[in-house]
Coordinates of C-alpha atoms in Angstrom, one line a residue:
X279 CA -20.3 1.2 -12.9
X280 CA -22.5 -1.4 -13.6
X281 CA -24.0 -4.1 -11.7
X282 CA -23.4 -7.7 -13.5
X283 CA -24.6 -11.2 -12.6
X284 CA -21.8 -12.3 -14.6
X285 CA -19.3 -14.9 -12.6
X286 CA -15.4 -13.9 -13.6
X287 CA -13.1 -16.8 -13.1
X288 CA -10.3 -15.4 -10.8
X289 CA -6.8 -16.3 -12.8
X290 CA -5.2 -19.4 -11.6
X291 CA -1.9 -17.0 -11.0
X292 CA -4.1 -15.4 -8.9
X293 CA -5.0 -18.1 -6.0
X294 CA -2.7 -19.3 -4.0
X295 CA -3.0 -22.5 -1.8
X296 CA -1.3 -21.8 2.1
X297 CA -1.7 -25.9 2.9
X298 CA -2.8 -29.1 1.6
X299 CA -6.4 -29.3 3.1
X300 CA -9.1 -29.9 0.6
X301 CA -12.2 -27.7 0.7
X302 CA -14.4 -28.9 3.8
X303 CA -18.1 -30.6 2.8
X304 CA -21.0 -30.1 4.8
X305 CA -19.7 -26.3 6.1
X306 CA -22.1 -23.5 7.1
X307 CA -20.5 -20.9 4.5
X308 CA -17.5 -19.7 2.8
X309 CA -15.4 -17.6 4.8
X310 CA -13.6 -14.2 3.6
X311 CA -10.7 -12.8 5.7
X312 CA -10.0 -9.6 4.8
X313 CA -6.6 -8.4 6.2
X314 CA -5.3 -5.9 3.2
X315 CA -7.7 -5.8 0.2
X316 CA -10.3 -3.7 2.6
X317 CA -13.2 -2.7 -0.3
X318 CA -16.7 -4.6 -1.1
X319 CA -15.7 -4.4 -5.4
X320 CA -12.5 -4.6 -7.8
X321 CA -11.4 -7.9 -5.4
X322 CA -10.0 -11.1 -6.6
X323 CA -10.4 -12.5 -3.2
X324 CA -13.5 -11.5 -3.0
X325 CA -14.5 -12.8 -6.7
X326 CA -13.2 -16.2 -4.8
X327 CA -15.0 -16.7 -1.9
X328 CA -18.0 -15.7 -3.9
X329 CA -17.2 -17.8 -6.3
X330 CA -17.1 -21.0 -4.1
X331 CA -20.0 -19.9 -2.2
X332 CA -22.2 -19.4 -5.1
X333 CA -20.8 -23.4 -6.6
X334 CA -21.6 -24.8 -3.1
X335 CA -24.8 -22.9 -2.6
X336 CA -23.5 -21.4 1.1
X337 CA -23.8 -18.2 2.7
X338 CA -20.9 -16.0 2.6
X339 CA -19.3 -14.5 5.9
X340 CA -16.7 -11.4 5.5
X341 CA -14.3 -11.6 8.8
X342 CA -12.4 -8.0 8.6
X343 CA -10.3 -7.8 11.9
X344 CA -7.9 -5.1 12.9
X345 CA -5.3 -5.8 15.2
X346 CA -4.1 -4.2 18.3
X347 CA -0.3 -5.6 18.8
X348 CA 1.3 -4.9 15.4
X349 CA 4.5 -3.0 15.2
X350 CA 3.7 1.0 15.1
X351 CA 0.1 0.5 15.4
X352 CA -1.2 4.3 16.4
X353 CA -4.6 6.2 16.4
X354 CA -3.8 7.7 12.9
X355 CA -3.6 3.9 11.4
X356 CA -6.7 2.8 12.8
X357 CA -8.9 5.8 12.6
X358 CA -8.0 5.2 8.6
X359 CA -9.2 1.8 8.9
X360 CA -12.0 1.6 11.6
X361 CA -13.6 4.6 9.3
X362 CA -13.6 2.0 6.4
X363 CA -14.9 -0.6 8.4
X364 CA -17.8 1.4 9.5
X365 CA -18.7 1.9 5.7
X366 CA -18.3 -2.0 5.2
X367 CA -20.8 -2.8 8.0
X368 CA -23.6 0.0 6.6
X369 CA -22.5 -1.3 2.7
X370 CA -23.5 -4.8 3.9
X371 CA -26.9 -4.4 6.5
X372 CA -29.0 -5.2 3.9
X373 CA -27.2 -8.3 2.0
X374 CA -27.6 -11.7 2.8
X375 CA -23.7 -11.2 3.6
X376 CA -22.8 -11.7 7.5
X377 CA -20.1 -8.9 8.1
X378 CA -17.9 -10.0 11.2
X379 CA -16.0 -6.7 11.9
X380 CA -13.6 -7.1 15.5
X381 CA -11.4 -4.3 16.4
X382 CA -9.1 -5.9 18.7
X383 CA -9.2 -4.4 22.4
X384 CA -5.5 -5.3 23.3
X385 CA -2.5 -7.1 22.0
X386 CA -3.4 -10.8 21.1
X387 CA -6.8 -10.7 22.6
X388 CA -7.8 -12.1 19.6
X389 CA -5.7 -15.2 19.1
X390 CA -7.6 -17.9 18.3
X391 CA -11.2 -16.1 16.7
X392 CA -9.7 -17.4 13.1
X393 CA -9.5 -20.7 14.0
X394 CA -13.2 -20.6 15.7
X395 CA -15.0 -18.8 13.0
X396 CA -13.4 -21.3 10.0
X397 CA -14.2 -24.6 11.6
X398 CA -17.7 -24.3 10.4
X399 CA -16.1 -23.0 7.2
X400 CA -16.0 -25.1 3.6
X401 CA -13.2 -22.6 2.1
X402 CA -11.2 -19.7 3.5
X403 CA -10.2 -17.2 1.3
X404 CA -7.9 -13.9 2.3
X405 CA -5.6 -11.7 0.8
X406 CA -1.6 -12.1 -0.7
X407 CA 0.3 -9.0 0.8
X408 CA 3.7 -9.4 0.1
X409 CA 5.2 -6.8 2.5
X410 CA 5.1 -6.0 6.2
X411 CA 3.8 -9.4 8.7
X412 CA 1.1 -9.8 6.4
X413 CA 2.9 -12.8 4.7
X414 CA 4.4 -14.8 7.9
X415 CA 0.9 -14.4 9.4
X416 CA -0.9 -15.8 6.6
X417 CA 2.1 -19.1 6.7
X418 CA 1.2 -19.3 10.0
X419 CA -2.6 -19.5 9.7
X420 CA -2.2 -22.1 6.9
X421 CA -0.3 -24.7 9.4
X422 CA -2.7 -24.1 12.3
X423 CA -6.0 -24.5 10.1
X424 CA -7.5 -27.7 9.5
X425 CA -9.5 -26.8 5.9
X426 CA -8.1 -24.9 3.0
X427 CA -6.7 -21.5 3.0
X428 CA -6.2 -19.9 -0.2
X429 CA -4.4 -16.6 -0.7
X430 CA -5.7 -14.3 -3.7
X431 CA -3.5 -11.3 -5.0
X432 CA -5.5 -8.7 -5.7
X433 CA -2.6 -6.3 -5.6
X434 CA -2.1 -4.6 -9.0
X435 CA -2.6 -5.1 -12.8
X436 CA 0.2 -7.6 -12.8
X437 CA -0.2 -10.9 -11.1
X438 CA 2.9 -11.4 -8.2
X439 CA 4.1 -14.6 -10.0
X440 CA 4.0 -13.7 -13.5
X441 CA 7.2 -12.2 -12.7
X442 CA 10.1 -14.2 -12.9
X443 CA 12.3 -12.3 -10.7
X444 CA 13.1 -9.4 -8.4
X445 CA 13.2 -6.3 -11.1
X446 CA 16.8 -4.4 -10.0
X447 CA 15.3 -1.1 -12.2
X448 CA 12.1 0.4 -13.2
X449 CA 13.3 0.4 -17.0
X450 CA 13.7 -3.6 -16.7
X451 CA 10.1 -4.0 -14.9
X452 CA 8.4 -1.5 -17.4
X453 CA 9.9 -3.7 -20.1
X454 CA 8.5 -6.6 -19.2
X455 CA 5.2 -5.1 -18.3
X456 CA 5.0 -3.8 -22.2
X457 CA 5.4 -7.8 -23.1
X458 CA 3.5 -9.4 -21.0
X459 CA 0.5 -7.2 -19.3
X460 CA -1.3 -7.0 -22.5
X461 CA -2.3 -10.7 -22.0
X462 CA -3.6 -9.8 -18.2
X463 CA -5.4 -6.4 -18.4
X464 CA -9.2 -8.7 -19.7
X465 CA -9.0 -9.8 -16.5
X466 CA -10.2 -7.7 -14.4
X467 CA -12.5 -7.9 -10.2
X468 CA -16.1 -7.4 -10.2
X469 CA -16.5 -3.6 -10.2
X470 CA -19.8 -4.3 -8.0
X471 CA -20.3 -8.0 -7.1
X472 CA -23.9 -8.8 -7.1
X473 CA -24.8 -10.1 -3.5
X474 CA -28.2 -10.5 -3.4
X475 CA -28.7 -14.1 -4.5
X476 CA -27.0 -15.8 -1.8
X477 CA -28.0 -17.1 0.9
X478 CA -28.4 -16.3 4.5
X479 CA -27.5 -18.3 7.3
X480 CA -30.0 -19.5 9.6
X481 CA -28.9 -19.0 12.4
X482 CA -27.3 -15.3 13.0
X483 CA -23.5 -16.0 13.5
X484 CA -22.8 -15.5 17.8
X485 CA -18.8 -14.7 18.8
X486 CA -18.3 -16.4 22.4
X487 CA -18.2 -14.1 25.1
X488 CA -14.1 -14.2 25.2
X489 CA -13.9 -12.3 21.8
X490 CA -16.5 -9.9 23.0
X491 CA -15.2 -6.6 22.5
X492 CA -16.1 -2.9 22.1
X493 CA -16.3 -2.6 18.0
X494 CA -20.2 -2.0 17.4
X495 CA -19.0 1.2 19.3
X496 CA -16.0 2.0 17.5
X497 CA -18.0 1.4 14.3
X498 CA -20.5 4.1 15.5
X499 CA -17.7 6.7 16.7
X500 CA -14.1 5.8 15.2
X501 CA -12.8 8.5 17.6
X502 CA -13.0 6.2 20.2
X503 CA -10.2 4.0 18.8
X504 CA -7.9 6.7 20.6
X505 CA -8.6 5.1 23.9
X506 CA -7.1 1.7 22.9
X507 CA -3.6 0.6 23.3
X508 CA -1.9 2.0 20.6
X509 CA 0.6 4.9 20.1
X510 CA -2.2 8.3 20.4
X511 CA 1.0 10.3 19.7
X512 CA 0.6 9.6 16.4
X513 CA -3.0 11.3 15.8
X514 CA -6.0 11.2 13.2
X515 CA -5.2 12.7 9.8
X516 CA -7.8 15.3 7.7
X517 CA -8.4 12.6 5.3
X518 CA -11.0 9.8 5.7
X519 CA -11.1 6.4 5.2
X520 CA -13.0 4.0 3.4
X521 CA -13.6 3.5 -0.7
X522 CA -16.2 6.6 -1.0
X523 CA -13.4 9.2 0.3
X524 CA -11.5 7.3 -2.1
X525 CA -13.6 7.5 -4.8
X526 CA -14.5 11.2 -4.4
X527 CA -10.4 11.9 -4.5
X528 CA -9.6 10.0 -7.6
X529 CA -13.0 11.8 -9.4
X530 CA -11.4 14.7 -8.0
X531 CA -8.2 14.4 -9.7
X532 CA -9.8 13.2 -12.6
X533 CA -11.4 16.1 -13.6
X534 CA -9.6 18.9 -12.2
X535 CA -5.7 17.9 -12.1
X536 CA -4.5 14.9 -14.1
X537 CA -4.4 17.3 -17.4
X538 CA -1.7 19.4 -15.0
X539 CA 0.2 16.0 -13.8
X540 CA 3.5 16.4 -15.8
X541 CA 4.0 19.7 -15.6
X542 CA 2.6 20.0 -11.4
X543 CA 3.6 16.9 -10.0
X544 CA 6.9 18.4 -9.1
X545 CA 5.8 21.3 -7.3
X546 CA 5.2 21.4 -3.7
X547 CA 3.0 24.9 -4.1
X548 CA 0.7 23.4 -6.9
X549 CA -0.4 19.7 -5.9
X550 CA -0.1 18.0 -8.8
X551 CA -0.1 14.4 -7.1
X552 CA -2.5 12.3 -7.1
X553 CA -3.3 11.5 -3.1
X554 CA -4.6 8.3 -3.7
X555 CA -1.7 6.4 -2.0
X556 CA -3.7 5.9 1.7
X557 CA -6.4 4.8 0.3
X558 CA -4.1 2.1 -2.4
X559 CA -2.3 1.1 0.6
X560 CA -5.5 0.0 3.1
X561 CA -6.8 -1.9 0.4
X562 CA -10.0 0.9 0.2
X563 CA -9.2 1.5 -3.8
X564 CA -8.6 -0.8 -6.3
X565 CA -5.5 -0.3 -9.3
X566 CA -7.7 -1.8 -11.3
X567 CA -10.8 0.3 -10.7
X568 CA -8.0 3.4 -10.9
X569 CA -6.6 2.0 -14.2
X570 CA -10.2 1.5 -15.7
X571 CA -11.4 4.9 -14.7
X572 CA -8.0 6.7 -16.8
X573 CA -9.1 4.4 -19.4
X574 CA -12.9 5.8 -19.6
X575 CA -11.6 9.4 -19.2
X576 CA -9.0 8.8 -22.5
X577 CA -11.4 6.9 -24.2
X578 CA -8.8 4.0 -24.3
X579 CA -8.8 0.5 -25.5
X580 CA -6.4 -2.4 -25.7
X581 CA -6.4 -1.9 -29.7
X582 CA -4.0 1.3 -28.9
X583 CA -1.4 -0.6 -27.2
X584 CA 2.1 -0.3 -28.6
X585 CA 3.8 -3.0 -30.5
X586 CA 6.8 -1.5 -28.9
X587 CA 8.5 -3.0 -25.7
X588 CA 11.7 -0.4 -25.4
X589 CA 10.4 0.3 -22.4
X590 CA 10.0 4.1 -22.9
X591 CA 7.6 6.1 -20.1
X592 CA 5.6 7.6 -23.0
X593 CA 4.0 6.4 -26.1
X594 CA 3.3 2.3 -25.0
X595 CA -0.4 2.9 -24.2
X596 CA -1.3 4.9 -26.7
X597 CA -2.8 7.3 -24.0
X598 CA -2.5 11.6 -23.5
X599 CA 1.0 12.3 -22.0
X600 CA -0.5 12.9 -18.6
X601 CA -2.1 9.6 -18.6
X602 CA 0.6 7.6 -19.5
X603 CA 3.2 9.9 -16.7
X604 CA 0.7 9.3 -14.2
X605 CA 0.1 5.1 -15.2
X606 CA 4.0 5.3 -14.9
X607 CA 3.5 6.0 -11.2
X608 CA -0.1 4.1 -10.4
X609 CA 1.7 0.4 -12.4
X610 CA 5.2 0.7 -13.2
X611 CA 6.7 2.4 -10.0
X612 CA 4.3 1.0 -7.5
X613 CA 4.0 -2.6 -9.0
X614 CA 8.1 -2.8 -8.9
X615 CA 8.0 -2.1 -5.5
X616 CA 5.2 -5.3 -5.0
X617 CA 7.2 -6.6 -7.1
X618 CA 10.1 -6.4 -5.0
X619 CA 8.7 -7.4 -1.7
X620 CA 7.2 -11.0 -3.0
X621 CA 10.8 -11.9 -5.2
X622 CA 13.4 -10.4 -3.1
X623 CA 14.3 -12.5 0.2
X624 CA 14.8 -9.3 3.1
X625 CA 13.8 -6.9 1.0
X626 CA 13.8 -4.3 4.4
X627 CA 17.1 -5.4 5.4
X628 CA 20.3 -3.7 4.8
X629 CA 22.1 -7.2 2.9
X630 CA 19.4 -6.2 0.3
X631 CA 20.5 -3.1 -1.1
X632 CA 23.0 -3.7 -4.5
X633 CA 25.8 -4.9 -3.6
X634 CA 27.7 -1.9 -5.4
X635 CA 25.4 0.7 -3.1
X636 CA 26.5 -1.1 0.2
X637 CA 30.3 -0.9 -1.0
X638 CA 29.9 2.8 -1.4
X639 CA 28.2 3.8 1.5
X640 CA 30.5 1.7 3.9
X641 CA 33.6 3.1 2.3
X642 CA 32.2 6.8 3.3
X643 CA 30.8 5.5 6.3
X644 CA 32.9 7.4 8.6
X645 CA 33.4 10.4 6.3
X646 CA 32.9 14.0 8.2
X647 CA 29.3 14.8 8.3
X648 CA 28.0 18.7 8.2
X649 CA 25.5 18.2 10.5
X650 CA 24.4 14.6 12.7
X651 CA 21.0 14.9 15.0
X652 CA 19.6 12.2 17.0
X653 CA 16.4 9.7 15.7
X654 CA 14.6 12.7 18.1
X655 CA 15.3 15.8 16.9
X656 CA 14.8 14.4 13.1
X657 CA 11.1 13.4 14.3
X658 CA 10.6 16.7 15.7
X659 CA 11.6 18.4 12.9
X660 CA 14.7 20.2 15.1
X661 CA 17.2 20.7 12.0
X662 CA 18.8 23.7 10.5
X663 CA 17.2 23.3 7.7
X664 CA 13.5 25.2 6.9
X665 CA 12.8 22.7 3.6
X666 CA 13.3 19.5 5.5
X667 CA 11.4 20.4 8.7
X668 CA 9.0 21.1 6.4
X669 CA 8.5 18.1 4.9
X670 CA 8.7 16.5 8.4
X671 CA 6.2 18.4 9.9
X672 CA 4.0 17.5 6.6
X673 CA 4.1 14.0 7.6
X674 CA 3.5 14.1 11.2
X675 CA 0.6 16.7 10.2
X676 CA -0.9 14.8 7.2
X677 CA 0.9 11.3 7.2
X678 CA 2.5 12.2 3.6
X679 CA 5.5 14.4 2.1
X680 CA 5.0 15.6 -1.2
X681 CA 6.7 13.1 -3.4
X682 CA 9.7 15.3 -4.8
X683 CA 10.1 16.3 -1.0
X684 CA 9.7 13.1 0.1
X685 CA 13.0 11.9 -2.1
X686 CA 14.9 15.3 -0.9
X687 CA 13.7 14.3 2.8
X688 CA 15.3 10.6 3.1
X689 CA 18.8 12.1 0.9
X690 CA 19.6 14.2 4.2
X691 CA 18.3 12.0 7.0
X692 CA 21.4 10.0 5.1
X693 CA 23.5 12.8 5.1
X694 CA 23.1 14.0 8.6
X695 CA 22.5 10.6 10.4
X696 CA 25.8 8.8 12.4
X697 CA 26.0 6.5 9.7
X698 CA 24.2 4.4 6.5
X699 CA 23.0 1.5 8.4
X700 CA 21.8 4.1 11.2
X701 CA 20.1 5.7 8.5
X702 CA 18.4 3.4 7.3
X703 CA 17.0 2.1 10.8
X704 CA 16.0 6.0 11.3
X705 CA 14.1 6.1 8.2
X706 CA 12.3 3.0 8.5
X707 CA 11.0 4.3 11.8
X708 CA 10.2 8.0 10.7
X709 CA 8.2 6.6 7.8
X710 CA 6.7 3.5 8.8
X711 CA 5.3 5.1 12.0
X712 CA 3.9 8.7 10.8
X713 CA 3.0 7.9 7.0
X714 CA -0.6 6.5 6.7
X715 CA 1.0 4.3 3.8
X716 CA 3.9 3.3 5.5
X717 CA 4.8 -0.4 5.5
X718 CA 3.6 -0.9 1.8
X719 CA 5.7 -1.6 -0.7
X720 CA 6.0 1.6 -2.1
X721 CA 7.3 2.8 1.3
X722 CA 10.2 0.5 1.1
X723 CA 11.1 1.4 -2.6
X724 CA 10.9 5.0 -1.3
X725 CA 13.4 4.7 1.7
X726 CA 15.5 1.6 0.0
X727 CA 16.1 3.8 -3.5
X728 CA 17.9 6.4 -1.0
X729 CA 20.3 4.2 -0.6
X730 CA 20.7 3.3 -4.1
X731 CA 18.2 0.2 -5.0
X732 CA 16.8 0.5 -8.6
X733 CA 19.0 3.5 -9.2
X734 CA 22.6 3.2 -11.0
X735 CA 26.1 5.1 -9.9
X736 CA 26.8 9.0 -9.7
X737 CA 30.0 11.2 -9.8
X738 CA 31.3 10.3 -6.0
X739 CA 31.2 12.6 -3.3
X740 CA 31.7 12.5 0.4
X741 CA 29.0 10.5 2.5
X742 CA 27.1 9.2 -0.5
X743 CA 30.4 7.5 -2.3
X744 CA 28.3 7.1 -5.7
X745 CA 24.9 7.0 -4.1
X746 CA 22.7 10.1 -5.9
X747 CA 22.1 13.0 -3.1
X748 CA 20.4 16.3 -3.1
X749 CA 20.4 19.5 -1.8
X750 CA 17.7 21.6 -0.4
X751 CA 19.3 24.4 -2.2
X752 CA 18.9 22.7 -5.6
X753 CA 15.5 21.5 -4.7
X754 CA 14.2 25.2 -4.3
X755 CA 15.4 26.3 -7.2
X756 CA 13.6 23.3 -9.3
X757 CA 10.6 23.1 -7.7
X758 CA 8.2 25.8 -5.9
X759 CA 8.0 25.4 -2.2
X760 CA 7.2 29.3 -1.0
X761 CA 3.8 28.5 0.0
X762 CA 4.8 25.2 1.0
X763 CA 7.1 26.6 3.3
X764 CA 4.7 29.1 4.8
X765 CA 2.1 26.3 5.3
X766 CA 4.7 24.2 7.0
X767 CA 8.0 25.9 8.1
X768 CA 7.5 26.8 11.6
X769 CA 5.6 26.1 14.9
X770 CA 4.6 22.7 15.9
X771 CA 3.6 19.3 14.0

């Protein structure tokens, strides 16, 4: 990647304004809140704050804060994050950037630090999330600031409101991707902003003694996040966080598995999947910088685009079949879920399902199940079933299922739960606490297209009305799992 002095304007579709409040003259600096874009390059957001700061000639401050109270905050969470954070503040010693890391200590200790650090602030600039609190928080923080707050999506390849709607399919989303991405993919984040001509502050940048807290320590030994108040049942993963463990996993892939990808993605026993979903979901890798490195590999330009817009899987971007199966996933898939979550009011409640997968499910609500276990035993992996545990004791072990698993896994936690809305309650809480991704918008495609969203009807059967179901008997004999199953089918998580 290159380094270029080059100024991008960040798309208007891009920025959007959370109040009324003009940008504030005579500030100390521009201020960067970084809640989910969590990387120093391929940022909007961080494109706009330098932008401003470089027009105004004002230092630029980076306030990356990690909260203590949110629901199903746990060791394995933070570890993730504190580990990027650690890069950020090492990344950023020697720039005339001020890095304001702050780990929060306890729940709410640090009300208030937002509103302290932008009074002295001419713009504040932080990420558009669509999905978990991210978006009421941001709301919130526009009403109770008193200078501008814009949020930039820096999210996927796709601005959030150059879609019209909600997409009910990922046909009708990859349709209108073919028509209308080709105007977006020039515009692309700074691979590597260039920092070094702006200035410092003066003064070094002081937090009051009541938002002192212990995060120069966590910085040095992320470990120590386990004594904080959050759930240390749900421990550290193998896989680290920040962009360079990123980066080495998607070099990784490029060069030894995407050429496998349509044939191994299916199969437990071979890989085949990317990985790069944690480090997607904590903001530490960029879709863009993932798009432009498929691009270099295959040698791609825009000139090889397709005229057509049938929306087919293969043959639109002119790319090698594995490229264009695994761009399905990386943009199509994973940008109808973002997709989703910023167009569909509730988009994690039950009322937001298609109307004709509710009707179904409630009509078989009370059919006869073959098995029901409790929220407990499905989190302990206690069920009859070898292929399932296994897949449960994959994601308490790694914080991921193998993505055909993970489809097979949700299927019978409807099956063998009480009923659908239980189900989906159960799920939400299996998922959203143990998955290092959980609470993106992928998660809630995953768990919500078990009950039928962006999929169409299916011969009926008990329990599942029309909804599509699986078997773990059908599953092993598509997809090899032997190793799998020796590598996770018995003792403990």
């Amino acid at each position: 990647m290159h380094r270029s002095r080059h100024r991008s304007t960040v798309p208007s579709r891009r920025v959007r304004a959370l109040n009324a409040h003009p940008l504030r003259d005579g500030a100390r600096y521009v201020l960067y809140w970084m809640v989910a874009q969590r990387r120093l390059g391929w940022n909007f957001a961080l494109d706009r704050a330098l932008d401003v700061a470089r027009a105004r000639a004002l230092p630029l401050v980076i306030f990356e804060p990690l909260r203590a109270g949110y629901r199903w905050a746990a060791v394995r969470h933070h570890r993730f994050v504190v580990e990027g954070m650690a890069e950020h503040a090492a990344s950023l010693a020697g720039t005339p950037v001020t890095y304001v890391p702050w780990i929060e200590p306890e729940p709410g200790a640090g009300r208030g630090l937002l509103e302290w650090l932008a009074r002295d602030a001419a713009l504040v600039v932080t990420d558009d999330y669509p999905a978990f609190f991210l978006p009421s928080m941001l709301e919130r923080a526009g009403d109770a600031l008193d200078v501008r707050l814009e949020a930039v999506d820096s999210n996927g390849l796709l601005p959030l409101r150059a879609a019209p709607q909600a997409f009910a399919t990922a046909f009708a989303l990859r349709r209108h991707l073919q028509t209308v991405l080709p105007e977006h993919l020039a515009d692309r984040p700074e691979a590597v902003p260039d920092l070094a001509d702006l200035p410092r502050l003066p003064v070094p940048l002081e937090l009051p003694e009541r938002w002192a807290s212990a995060t120069a320590e966590l910085l040095r030994t992320p470990a120590a996040v386990d004594r904080l108040p959050i759930d240390a049942r749900v421990g550290a993963i193998p896989s680290r966080g920040g962009t360079d463990a990123a980066r080495a996993r998607l070099a990784a892939f490029l060069a030894g598995e995407l050429d496998r990808y349509p044939e191994d993605r299916r199969h437990p026993d071979r890989g085949g999947s990317s990985g790069l979903s944690p480090w997607l979901h904590w903001g530490h890798l960029s879709a863009h910088e993932v798009f432009a490195a498929v691009a270099e590999r295959e040698g791609w330009t825009p000139l090889r685009l397709s005229d057509r817009r049938s929306g087919a899987r293969q043959g639109w971007w002119g790319m090698s079949e594995a490229a264009e199966g695994f761009l399905d996933e990386l943009v199509t898939w994973r940008e109808l879920g973002f997709n989703t979550c910023a167009h569909l009011p509730g988009y994690d409640r039950w009322e937001s399902l298609p109307e004709w997968a509710r009707g179904t499910l409630e009509t078989h609500a009370a059919d006869p199940r073959p098995h029901v276990y409790s929220l407990e035993a499905f989190e302990a992996a206690e069920t009859h079933d070898p292929l399932w545990n296994a897949a449960q004791r994959q994601l308490r072990a790694e914080g991921r299922i193998h993505n055909y698993l993970r489809m097979l896994w949700g299927k019978k936690v409807l099956e063998w739960s009480p009923d659908p809305r239980t189900a989906l309650t159960w799920l939400i809480e299996l998922n959203n606490r143990w998955a290092i991704d959980g609470r993106d918008p992928n998660s809630w495609s995953g768990i919500f297209w078990t009950f039928g969203r962006y999929d169409r009807g299916w011969p009926e059967r008990p329990i599942f009305g029309t909804i599509r179901s699986m078997t773990s008997a059908s599953t092993r004999r598509k997809v090899e799992v032997d190793d799998y199953l020796l590598r996770f089918g018995g003792g403990g998580a």
